[in-house]
Coordinates of C-alpha atoms and ligand atoms in Angstrom, one line a residue:
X1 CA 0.0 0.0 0.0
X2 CA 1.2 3.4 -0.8
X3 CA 0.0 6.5 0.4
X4 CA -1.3 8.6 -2.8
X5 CA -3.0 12.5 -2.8
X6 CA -3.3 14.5 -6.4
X7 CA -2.0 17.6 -6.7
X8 CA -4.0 19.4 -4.3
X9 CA -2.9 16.9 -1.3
X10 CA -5.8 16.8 -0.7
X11 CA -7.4 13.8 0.3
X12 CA -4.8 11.0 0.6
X13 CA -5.5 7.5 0.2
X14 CA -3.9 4.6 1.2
X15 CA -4.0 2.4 -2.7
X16 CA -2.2 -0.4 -4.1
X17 CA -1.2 0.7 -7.2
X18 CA -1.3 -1.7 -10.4
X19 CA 1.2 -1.1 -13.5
X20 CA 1.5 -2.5 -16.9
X21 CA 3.4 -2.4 -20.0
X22 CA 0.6 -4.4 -22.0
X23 CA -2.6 -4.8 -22.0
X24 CA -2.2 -8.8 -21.3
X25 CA -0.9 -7.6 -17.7
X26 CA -3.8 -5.4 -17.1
X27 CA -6.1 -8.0 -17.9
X28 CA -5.3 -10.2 -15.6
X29 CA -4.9 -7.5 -13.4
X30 CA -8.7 -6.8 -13.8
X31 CA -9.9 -10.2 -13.6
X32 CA -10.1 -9.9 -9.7
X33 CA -13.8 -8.1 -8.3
X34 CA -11.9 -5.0 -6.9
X35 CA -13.3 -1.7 -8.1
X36 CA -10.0 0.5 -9.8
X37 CA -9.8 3.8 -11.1
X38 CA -7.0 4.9 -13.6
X39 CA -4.4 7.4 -12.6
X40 CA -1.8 8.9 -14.8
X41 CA 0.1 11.7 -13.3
X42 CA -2.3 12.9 -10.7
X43 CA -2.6 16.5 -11.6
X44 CA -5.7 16.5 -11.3
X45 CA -6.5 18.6 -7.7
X46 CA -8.8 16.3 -6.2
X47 CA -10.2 12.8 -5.8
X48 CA -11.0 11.9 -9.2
X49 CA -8.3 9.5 -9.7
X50 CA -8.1 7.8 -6.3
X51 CA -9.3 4.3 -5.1
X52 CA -7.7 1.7 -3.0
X53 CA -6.5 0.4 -5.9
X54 CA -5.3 2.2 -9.0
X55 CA -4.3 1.9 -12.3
X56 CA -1.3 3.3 -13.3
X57 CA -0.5 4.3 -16.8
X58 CA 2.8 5.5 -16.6
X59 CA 4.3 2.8 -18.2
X60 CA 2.3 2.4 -20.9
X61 CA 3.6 5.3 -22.9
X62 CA 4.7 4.3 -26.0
X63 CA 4.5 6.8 -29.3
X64 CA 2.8 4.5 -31.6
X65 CA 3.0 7.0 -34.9
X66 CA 4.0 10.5 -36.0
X67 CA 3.2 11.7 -39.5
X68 CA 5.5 14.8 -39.3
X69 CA 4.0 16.0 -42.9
X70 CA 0.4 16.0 -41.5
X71 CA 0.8 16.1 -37.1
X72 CA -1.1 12.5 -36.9
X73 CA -0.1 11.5 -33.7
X74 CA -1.3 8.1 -31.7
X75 CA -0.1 7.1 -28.6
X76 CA -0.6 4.9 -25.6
X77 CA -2.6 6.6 -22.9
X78 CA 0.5 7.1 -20.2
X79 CA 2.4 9.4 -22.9
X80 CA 2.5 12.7 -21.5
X81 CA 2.5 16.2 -23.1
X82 CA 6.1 17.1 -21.9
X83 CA 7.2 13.6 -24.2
X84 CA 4.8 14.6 -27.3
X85 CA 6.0 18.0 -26.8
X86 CA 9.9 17.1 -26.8
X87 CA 9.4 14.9 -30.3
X88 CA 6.9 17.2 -32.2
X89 CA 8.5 20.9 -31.8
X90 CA 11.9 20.4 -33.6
X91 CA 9.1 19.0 -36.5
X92 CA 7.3 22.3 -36.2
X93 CA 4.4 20.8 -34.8
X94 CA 2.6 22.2 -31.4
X95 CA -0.2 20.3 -29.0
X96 CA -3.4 21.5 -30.4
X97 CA -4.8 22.2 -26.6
X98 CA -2.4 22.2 -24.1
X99 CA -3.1 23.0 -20.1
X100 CA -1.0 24.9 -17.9
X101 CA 1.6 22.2 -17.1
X102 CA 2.8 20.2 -19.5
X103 CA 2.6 17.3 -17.0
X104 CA 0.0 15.1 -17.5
X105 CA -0.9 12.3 -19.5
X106 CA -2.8 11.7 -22.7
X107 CA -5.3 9.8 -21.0
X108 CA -5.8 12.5 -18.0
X109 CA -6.3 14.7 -20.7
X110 CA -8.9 13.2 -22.5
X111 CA -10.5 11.9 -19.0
X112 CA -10.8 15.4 -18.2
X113 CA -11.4 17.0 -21.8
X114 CA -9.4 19.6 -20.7
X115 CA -9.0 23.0 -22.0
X116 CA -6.0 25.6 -23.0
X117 CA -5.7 29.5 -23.2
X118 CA -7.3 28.7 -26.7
X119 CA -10.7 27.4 -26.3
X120 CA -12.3 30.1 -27.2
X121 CA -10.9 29.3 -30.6
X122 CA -9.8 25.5 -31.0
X123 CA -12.5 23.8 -28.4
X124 CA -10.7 21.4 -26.0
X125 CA -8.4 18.5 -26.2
X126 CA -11.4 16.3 -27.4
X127 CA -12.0 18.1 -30.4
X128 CA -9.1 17.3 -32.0
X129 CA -9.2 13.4 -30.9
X130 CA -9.6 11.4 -34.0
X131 CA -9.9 8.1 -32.2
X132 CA -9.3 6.7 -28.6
X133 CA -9.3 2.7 -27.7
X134 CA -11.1 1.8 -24.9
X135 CA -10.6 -1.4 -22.3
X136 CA -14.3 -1.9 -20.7
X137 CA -15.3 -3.2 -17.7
X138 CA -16.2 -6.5 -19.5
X139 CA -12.6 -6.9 -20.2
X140 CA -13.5 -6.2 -24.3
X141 CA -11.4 -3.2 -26.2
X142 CA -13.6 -1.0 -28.3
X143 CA -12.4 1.6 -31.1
X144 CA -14.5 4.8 -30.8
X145 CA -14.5 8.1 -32.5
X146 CA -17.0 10.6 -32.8
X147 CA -18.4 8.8 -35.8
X148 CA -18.3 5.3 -34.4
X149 CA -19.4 4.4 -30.9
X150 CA -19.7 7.6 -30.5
X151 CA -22.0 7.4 -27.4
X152 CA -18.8 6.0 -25.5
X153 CA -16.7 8.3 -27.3
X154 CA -18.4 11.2 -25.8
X155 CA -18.7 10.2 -22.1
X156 CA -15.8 8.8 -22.6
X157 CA -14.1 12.7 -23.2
X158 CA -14.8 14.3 -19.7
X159 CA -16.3 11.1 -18.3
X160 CA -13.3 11.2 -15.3
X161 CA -12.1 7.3 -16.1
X162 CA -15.6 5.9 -15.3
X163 CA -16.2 4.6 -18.5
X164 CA -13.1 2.4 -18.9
X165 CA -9.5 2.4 -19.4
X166 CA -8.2 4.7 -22.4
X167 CA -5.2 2.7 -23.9
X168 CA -4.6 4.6 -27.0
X169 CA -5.2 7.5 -28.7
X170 CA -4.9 9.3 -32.1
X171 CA -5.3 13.1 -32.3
X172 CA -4.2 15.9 -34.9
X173 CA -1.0 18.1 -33.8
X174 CA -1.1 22.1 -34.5
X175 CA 1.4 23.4 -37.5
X176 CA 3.9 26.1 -35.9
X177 CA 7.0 28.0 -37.4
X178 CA 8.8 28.5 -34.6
X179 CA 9.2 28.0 -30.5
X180 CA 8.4 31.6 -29.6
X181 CA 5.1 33.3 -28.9
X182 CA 4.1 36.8 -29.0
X183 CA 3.4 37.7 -26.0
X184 CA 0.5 41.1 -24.9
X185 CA 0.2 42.0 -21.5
X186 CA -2.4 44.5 -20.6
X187 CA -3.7 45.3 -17.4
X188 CA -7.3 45.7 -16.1
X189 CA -8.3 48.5 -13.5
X190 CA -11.6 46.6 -12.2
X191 CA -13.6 43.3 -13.3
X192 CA -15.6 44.4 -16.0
X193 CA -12.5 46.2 -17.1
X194 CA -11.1 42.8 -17.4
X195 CA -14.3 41.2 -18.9
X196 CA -14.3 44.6 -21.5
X197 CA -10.3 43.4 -22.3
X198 CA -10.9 39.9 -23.0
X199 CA -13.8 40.3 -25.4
X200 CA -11.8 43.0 -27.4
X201 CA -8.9 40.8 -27.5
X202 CA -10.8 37.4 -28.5
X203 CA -9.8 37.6 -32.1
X204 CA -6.6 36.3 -30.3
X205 CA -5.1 32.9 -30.8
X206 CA -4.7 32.7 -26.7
X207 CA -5.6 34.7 -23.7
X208 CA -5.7 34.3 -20.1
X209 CA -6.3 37.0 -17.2
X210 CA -4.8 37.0 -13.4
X211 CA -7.2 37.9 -11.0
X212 CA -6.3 39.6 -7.7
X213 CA -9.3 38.0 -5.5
X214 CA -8.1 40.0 -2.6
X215 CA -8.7 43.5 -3.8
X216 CA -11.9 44.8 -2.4
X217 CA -13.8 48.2 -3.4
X218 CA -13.3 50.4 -6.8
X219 CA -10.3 48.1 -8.1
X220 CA -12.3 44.9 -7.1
X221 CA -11.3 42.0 -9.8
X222 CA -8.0 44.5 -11.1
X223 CA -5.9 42.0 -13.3
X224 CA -4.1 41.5 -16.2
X225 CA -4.6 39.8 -19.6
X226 CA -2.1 38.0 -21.1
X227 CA -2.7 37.4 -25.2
X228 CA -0.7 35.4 -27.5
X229 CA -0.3 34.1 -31.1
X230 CA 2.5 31.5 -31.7
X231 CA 5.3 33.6 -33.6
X232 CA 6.2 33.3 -37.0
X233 CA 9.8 33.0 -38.7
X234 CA 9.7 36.7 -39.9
X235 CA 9.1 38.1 -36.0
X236 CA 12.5 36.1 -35.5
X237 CA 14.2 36.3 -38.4
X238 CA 16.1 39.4 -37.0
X239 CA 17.0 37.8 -33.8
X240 CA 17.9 34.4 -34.6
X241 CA 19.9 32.2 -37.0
X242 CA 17.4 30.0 -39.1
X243 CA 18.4 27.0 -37.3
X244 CA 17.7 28.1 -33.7
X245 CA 14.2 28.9 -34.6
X246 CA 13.0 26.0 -32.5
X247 CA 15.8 26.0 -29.6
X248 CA 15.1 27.0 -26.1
X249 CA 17.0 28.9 -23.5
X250 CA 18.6 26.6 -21.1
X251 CA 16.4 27.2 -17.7
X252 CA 16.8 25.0 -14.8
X253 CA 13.8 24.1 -12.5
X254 CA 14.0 24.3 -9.0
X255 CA 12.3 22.6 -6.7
X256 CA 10.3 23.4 -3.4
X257 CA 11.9 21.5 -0.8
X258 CA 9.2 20.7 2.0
X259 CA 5.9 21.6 2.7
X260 CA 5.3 25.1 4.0
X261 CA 3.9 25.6 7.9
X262 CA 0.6 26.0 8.6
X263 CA -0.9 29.6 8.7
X264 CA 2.2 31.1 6.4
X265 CA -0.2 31.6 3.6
X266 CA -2.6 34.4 5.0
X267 CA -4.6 37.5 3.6
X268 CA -1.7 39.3 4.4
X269 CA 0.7 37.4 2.7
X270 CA -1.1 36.9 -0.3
X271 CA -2.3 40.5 -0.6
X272 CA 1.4 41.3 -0.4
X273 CA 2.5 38.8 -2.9
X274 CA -0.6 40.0 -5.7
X275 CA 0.3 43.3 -5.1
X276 CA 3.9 42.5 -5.9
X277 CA 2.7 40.4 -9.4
X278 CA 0.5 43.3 -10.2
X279 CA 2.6 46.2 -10.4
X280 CA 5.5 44.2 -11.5
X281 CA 4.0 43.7 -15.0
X282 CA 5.6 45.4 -17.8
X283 CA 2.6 46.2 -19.8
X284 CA 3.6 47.6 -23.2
X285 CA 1.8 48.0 -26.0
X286 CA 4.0 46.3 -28.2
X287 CA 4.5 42.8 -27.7
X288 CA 6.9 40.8 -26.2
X289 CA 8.9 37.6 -27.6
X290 CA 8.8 34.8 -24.9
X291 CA 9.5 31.0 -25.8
X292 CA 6.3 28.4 -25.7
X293 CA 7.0 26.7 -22.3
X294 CA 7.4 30.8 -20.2
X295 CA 4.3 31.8 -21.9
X296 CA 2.0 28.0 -21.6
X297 CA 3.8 26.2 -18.5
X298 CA 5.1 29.7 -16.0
X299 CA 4.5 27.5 -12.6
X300 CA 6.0 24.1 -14.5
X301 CA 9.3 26.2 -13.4
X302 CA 8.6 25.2 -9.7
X303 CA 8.3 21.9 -9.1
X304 CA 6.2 20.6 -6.1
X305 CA 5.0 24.4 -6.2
X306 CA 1.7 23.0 -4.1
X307 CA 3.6 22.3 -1.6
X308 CA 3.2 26.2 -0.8
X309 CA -0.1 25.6 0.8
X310 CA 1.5 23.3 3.6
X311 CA 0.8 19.5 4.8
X312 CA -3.3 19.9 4.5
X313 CA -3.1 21.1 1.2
X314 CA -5.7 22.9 -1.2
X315 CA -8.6 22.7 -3.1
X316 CA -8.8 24.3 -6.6
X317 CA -12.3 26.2 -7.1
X318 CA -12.8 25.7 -10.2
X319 CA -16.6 26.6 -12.4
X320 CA -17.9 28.1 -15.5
X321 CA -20.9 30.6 -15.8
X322 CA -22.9 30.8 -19.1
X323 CA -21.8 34.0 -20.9
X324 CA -25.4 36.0 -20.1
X325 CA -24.7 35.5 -16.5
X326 CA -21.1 35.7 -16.4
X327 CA -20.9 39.6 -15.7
X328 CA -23.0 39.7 -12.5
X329 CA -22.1 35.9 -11.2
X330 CA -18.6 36.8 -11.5
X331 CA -19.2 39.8 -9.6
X332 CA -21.1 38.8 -6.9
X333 CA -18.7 35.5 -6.4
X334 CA -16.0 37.7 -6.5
X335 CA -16.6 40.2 -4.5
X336 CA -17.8 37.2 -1.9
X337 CA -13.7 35.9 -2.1
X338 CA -12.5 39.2 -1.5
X339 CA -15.0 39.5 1.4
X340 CA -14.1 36.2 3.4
X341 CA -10.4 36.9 2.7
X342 CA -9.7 33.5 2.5
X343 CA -6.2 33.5 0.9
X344 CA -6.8 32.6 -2.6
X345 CA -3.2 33.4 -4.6
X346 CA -4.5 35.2 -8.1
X347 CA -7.2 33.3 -9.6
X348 CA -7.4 32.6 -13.5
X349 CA -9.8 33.8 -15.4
X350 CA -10.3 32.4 -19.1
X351 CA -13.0 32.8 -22.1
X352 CA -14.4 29.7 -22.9
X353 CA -16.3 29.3 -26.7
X354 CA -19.0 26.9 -27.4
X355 CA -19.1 23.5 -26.8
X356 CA -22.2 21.1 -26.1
X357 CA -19.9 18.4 -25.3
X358 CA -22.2 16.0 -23.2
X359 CA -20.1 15.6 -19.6
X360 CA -17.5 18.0 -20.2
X361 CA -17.1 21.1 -18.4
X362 CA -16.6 23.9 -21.0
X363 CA -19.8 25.6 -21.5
X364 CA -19.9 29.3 -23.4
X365 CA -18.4 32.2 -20.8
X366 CA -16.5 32.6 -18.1
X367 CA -14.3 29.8 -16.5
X368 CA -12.6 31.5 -12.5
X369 CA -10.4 29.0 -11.2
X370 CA -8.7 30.4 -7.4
X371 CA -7.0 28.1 -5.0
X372 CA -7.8 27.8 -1.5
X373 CA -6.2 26.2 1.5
X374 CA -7.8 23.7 3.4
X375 CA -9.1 25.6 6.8
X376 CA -11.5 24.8 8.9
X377 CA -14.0 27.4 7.8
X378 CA -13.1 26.5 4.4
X379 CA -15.9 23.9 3.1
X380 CA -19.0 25.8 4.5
X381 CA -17.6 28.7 2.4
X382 CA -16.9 26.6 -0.5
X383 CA -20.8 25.3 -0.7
X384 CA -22.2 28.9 0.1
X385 CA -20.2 29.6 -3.7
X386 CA -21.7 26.3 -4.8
X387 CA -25.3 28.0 -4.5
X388 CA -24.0 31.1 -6.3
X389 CA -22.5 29.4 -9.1
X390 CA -26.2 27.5 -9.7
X391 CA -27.8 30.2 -9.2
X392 CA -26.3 31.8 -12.3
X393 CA -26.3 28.1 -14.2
X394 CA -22.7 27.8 -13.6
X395 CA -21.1 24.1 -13.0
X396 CA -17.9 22.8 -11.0
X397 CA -14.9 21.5 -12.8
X398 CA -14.6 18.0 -12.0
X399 CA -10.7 17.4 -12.3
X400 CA -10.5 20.1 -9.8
X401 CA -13.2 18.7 -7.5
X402 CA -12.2 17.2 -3.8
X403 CA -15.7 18.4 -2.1
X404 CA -18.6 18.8 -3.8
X405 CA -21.7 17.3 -3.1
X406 CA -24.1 15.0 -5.5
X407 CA -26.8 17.6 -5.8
X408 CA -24.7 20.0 -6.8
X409 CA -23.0 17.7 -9.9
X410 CA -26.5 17.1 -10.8
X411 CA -27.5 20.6 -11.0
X412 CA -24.6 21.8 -13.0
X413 CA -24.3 19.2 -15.5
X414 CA -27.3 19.4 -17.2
X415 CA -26.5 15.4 -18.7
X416 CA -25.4 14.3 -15.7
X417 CA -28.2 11.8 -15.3
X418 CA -27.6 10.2 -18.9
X419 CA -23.9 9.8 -18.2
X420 CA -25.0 8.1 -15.4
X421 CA -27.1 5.7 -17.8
X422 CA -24.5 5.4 -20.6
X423 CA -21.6 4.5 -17.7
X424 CA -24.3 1.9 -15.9
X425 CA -24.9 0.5 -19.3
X426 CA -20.6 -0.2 -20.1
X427 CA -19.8 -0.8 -16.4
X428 CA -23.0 -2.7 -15.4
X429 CA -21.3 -4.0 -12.1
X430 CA -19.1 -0.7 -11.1
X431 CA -15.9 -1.7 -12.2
X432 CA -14.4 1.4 -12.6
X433 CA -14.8 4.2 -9.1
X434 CA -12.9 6.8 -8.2
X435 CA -13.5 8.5 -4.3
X436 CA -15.1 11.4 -6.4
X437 CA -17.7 8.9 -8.2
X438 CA -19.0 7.7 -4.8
X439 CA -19.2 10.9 -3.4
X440 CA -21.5 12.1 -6.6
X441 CA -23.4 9.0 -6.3
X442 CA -22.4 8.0 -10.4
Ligands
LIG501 C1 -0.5 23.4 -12.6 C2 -1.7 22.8 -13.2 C3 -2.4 23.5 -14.2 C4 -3.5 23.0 -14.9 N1 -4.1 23.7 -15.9 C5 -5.2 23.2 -16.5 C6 -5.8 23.9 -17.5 O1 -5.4 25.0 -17.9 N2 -6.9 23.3 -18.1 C7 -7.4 22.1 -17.7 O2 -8.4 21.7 -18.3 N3 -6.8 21.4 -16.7 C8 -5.7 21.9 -16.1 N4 -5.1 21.2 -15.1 C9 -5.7 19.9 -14.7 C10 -5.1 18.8 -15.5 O3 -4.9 19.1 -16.8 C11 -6.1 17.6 -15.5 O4 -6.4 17.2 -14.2 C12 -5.6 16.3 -16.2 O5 -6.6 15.4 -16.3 C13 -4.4 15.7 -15.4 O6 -3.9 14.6 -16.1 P1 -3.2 13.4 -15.4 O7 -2.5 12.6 -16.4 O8 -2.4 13.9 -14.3 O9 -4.4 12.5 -14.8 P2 -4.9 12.2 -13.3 O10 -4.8 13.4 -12.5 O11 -4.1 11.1 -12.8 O12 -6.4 11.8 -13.6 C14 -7.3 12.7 -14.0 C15 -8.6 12.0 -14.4 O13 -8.3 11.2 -15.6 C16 -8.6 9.9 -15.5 N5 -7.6 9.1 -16.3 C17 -6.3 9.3 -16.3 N6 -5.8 8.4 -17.2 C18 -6.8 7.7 -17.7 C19 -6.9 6.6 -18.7 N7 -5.8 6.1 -19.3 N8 -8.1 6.1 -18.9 C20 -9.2 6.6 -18.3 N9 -9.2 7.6 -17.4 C21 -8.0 8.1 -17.1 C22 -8.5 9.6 -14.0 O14 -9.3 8.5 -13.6 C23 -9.1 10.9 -13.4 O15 -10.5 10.9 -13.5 C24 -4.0 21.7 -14.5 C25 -3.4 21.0 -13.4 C26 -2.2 21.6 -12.8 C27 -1.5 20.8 -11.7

């Protein structure tokens, strides 16, 4: 047994983990009546890929086949995007959604259907799936796509593992000229400044906004949008040799060392520390030239940087609001974080497009994700936001999800009862639970 939390620390389990290089293994690793849940690199914050006993993917992660004329890629499921990444740059190629670390798996990525700084433009990950190859509870492996099986296909993206076990998958790769981005950084006096900025700027390839939760009265919601387009080879032409076009800087990552005391992330400190992020933006109206992994991955530079919120960890808030609400829910929810003070580092603030994607989170407007630290005080606070974000037909993201409660899934997720169906009718007996999927009652 080994003791196993996600990235938010937050719970721990005590699991026996199961690995495999081929399916054979995980077979007969199946054949037993345990319930499992698959687990690739555990970034997601919560519970949603804990059990007693897990599947680990990590060693299934072979590259199956890259086209470099046309970015086909298919892969096992425990390839992450830092391995894809390293392979596909040099061939000008780019991940066609890519989350703000670059480490997690191709199966946690279509478990989630998770998103990038782009979904306003490219959808998420699932989109740009062309296949996936599922085991089922039944011990059978089905090909699904979404033109065949595409009921399984669909609950499959977003579905949080409870569907099956993805073992491969085939998606299409994004053409790029060069490493570098274009970087615009513009800052936002007040929250519907910042809701103003983003909609101007949506004709852009990516964006993202920093939120300072903490600041309370006129500047309420001040932050800073951050824009980008992936640079082409005449915006470097004058600064690099031809060759280098798709070299990075050496950087070297350092690591947090242990888990930081109790009580040493506070209003204060955090108000301090925003404060410090806000002002020290260089906002320019021309743009800036930063390499891919600065401008997609910033906190990939720290590892074990959630080790910041001490031994008890932290929960990621994570929801959406429907575009016609967003304005006033934001506000109100807002204005409710700054009020309670409870420490939430700058929160992240992203347009989302449209997508009717079945269990997936992305719905049209406004995604605010903050982090919190596990206090006392913290979970009564955290279901008095619930109410808000239903009352303005929000939902929670379920990767980021350690607490909610069943009534609230069922709410938000407006298919959350046919998921249910489709998943009783693949997994009859309940093979595949997470802690999260007993908690929601699916
Ligand atoms: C710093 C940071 C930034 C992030 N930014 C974003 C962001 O911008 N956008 C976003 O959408 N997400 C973001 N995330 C969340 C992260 O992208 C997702 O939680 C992702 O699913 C994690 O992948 P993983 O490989 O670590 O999977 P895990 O965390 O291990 O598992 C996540 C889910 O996937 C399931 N799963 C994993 N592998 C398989 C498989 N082979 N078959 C079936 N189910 C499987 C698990 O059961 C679980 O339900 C971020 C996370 C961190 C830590």
């Amino acid at each position: 047994m080994t003791m196993v939390m996600n990235w938010g620390n937050f719970p721990k389990v005590d699991a026996e983990i199961i690995r495999f290089r081929e399916t054979n293994e995980l077979l007969r690793h199946l054949e037993t009546d345990k319930t499992v849940i698959a687990r690739g690199l555990g970034r997601c914050y919560g519970d949603s890929s804990l059990n007693r006993n897990i599947v680990s993917t990590l060693k299934y992660n072979r590259i199956l086949h890259f086209d470099h004329s046309t970015g086909y890629m298919s892969c096992e499921s425990g390839v992450t995007l830092q391995e894809i990444l390293e392979i596909c740059i040099s061939k000008g190629w780019f991940l066609p959604v890519t989350p703000g670390t670059k480490y997690v798996t191709v199966g946690g990525a279509i478990a989630s259907d998770i998103h990038g700084k782009n979904h306003h433009k490219d959808g998420s990950f699932s989109n740009h799936l062309i296949s996936i190859d599922m085991l089922l509870a039944d011990g059978s492996i089905l090909s699904c796509s979404p033109d065949e099986n595409s009921e399984l296909f669909w609950s499959t993206c977003g579905g949080m593992g409870l569907t099956g076990i993805i073992l491969r998958a085939a998606f299409s790769l994004k053409r790029i000229e060069t490493a570098y981005m274009t970087q615009h950084v513009i800052r936002a006096k007040d929250l519907s400044h910042l809701i103003q900025l983003s909609e101007t700027y949506a004709h852009c390839s990516y964006s993202v906004a920093w939120i300072d939760c903490l600041r309370r009265g006129k500047n309420m919601g001040r932050g800073i949008l951050i824009t980008g387009e992936h640079a082409s080879t005449e915006v470097l032409n004058d600064r690099f040799a031809t060759t280098a076009f798709f070299d990075l800087p050496q950087k070297k990552r350092i690591t947090l060392p242990f888990y930081f005391p109790a009580g040493m992330i506070n209003s204060i400190s955090v108000r301090a520390f925003n404060e410090i992020y806000f002002r020290r933006q260089s906002i320019g109206t021309a743009p800036s030239l930063v390499d891919y992994d600065t401008f997609f991955y910033p906190l990939d530079a720290i590892n074990q940087w959630n080790r910041i919120y001490g031994r008890r960890g932290f929960i990621q808030y994570q929801f959406v609001l429907p575009i016609t609400n967003s304005g006033t829910g934001l506000t109100e929810i807002v204005s409710e974080i700054s009020k309670a003070g409870m420490g939430a580092f700058l929160a992240v603030l992203k347009l989302f497009g449209v997508q009717d994607h079945f269990i997936a989170f992305p719905i049209e407007g406004y995604t605010l994700a903050v982090d919190f630290p596990v206090s006392k005080n913290l979970f009564s606070f955290l279901d008095k936001l619930d109410r808000l974000v239903l009352k303005y037909g929000g939902r929670l993201y379920l990767t980021k999800d350690a607490r909610m409660k069943r009534e609230v899934f069922l709410h938000g997720y407006e298919h959350a009862s046919d998921f249910i169906a489709i998943k009783n009718k693949y997994d009859p007996h309940g093979k595949f639970q997470s802690l999260q999927s007993i908690r929601l009652g699916i």
